[in-house]
Coordinates of C-alpha atoms in Angstrom, one line a residue:
M1270 CA -9.8 1.4 18.8
A1271 CA -11.3 -1.4 16.8
L1272 CA -9.2 -3.7 14.6
R1273 CA -10.5 -4.2 11.1
L1274 CA -9.1 -6.3 8.3
R1275 CA -9.9 -5.8 4.6
Q1276 CA -8.5 -6.6 1.2
A1277 CA -5.9 -4.1 0.1
R1278 CA -6.7 -1.2 -2.2
V1279 CA -4.3 0.4 -4.7
T1280 CA -4.2 3.4 -2.3
D1281 CA -2.6 1.1 0.3
L1282 CA 0.5 0.4 -1.8
P1283 CA 2.5 3.4 -0.5
A1284 CA 2.0 2.3 3.1
I1285 CA 2.9 -1.3 2.2
Y1286 CA 6.0 -0.1 0.5
R1287 CA 7.0 1.9 3.6
G1288 CA 6.4 -1.2 5.7
E1289 CA 8.6 -3.3 3.5
E1290 CA 11.3 -0.7 3.5
S1291 CA 11.1 -0.4 7.3
Y1292 CA 11.5 -4.1 7.7
I1293 CA 14.5 -4.3 5.4
R1294 CA 16.2 -1.3 7.1
C1295 CA 15.5 -2.8 10.6
W1296 CA 16.1 -6.5 10.1
E1297 CA 18.1 -6.9 6.9
P1298 CA 20.1 -3.7 6.2
E1299 CA 22.7 -5.8 4.4
H1300 CA 20.1 -6.7 1.8
E1301 CA 18.7 -3.2 1.3
A1302 CA 20.6 -2.5 -2.0
S1303 CA 19.5 -5.8 -3.6
W1304 CA 15.9 -5.3 -2.3
R1305 CA 15.8 -1.9 -4.0
A1306 CA 17.2 -3.3 -7.2
Q1307 CA 14.3 -5.8 -7.2
L1308 CA 11.5 -3.3 -6.5
E1309 CA 9.8 -3.9 -9.8
R1310 CA 9.7 -7.7 -9.1
H1311 CA 8.2 -7.0 -5.6
L1312 CA 5.6 -4.7 -7.1
T1313 CA 4.7 -7.2 -9.7
R1314 CA 4.2 -9.9 -7.0
W1315 CA 2.0 -7.5 -5.0
V1316 CA -0.1 -6.7 -8.1
D1317 CA -0.3 -10.3 -9.4
N1318 CA -1.5 -11.4 -6.0
F1319 CA -3.5 -8.4 -5.1
D1320 CA -6.6 -10.4 -4.1
R1321 CA -4.4 -12.1 -1.4
L1322 CA -3.0 -8.9 0.0
N1323 CA -4.8 -7.9 3.2
V1324 CA -4.4 -4.8 5.4
A1325 CA -5.2 -4.2 9.0
L1326 CA -6.6 -0.9 10.3
M1327 CA -6.8 0.3 13.9
G1328 CA -9.7 2.7 13.6
N1329 CA -8.7 4.5 10.4
T1330 CA -5.0 4.1 10.9
F1331 CA -3.0 1.7 8.7
A1332 CA -1.7 -0.9 11.1
G1333 CA -0.2 -3.7 9.0
Y1334 CA -0.6 -6.0 6.0
S1335 CA 0.0 -9.6 4.8
L1336 CA 0.5 -11.2 1.4
W1337 CA 0.3 -14.9 0.5
T1338 CA 0.8 -16.7 -2.8
P1339 CA -0.5 -20.0 -4.0
E1340 CA 2.3 -22.5 -4.7
Q1341 CA 1.9 -26.0 -6.2
H1342 CA 0.8 -27.8 -3.1
Y1343 CA 0.7 -25.2 -0.4
A1344 CA 0.0 -21.5 0.4
E1345 CA 3.1 -19.4 1.2
L1346 CA 2.9 -16.4 3.4
C1347 CA 5.3 -14.0 1.6
T1348 CA 5.1 -11.1 3.9
I1349 CA 3.4 -10.0 7.1
H1350 CA 4.2 -6.7 8.7
V1351 CA 2.8 -4.8 11.6
M1352 CA 3.6 -1.1 12.0
P1353 CA 5.8 -0.6 15.1
E1354 CA 3.2 1.4 17.0
H1355 CA 0.6 -1.4 16.6
R1356 CA 2.8 -4.4 17.6
R1357 CA 1.6 -6.7 20.4
S1358 CA -2.0 -5.5 20.0
G1359 CA -3.4 -8.5 18.1
V1360 CA -2.8 -7.2 14.6
G1361 CA -0.2 -9.8 13.6
I1362 CA -2.2 -12.8 14.8
A1363 CA -5.3 -11.4 13.0
L1364 CA -3.4 -11.1 9.8
L1365 CA -1.9 -14.5 10.2
E1366 CA -5.3 -16.1 10.8
A1367 CA -6.8 -14.2 7.9
Y1368 CA -4.1 -15.7 5.6
A1369 CA -4.8 -19.2 7.0
L1370 CA -8.6 -18.9 6.5
D1371 CA -8.2 -17.4 3.0
A1372 CA -5.8 -20.2 1.9
I1373 CA -8.1 -22.9 3.3
Q1374 CA -11.1 -21.3 1.5
H1375 CA -9.0 -21.6 -1.7
G1376 CA -8.5 -25.3 -1.1
F1377 CA -5.0 -25.4 0.4
T1378 CA -4.4 -27.8 3.2
Q1379 CA -0.8 -26.8 4.0
L1380 CA 0.4 -23.4 5.0
R1381 CA 4.1 -22.3 4.9
L1382 CA 6.2 -19.3 5.8
S1383 CA 9.8 -18.4 6.5
V1384 CA 11.3 -16.2 9.2
R1385 CA 14.7 -15.0 10.3
P1386 CA 15.8 -16.9 13.4
D1387 CA 16.1 -13.7 15.4
N1388 CA 12.7 -12.3 14.4
P1389 CA 10.4 -12.2 17.5
A1390 CA 7.4 -12.9 15.2
K1391 CA 8.4 -16.6 15.2
R1392 CA 6.9 -17.0 18.6
M1393 CA 3.6 -15.8 17.2
Y1394 CA 3.8 -18.4 14.4
E1395 CA 4.5 -21.1 16.9
K1396 CA 1.6 -20.1 19.1
A1397 CA -0.6 -20.2 16.0
G1398 CA 0.4 -23.9 15.4
F1399 CA 3.2 -23.5 12.9
V1400 CA 6.0 -26.0 13.3
C1401 CA 9.6 -25.4 12.3
S1402 CA 10.4 -27.8 9.5
G1403 CA 14.0 -26.7 8.6
T1404 CA 16.1 -24.0 7.2
G1405 CA 15.7 -22.3 3.8
A1406 CA 17.3 -19.5 1.8
H1407 CA 19.4 -17.0 3.7
D1408 CA 19.2 -19.3 6.8
Y1409 CA 15.6 -18.4 7.4
L1410 CA 13.6 -20.9 9.4
T1411 CA 10.8 -22.5 7.4
Y1412 CA 7.5 -23.2 9.2
K1413 CA 4.5 -25.4 8.2
R1414 CA 1.0 -25.8 9.5
H1415 CA -1.7 -28.2 8.3
A1416 CA -5.1 -26.6 7.8

């Protein structure tokens, strides 16, 4: 099956919601109640940054998504999620590099993201040239990469 990336469509929002919900339940079950209480805020961020919301398809199957936001001096990867059945197939790195390319095309020279210390995706970030720069909110590791 061929991997294809495209900008998100409104019809992708239910799958994106399911991906976010899956992540919270798997990695941060202790935060599920507060995540649900802030759903409107999350939806607003997705809509406000819709042109920076990308999806990955394997054939015609939804395989993952990523969202980044422009900050004052850098581009922040807010979320990246690969559906479990498509992990370790190149979807994550393709979404990560699409974020980097898009941010660079929008004039950003610094990329940032945060990840839980126990999330195996941090190896992907490191292989892609991101360097751990400290610890942020909720003890997440913060990573930076210069474009």
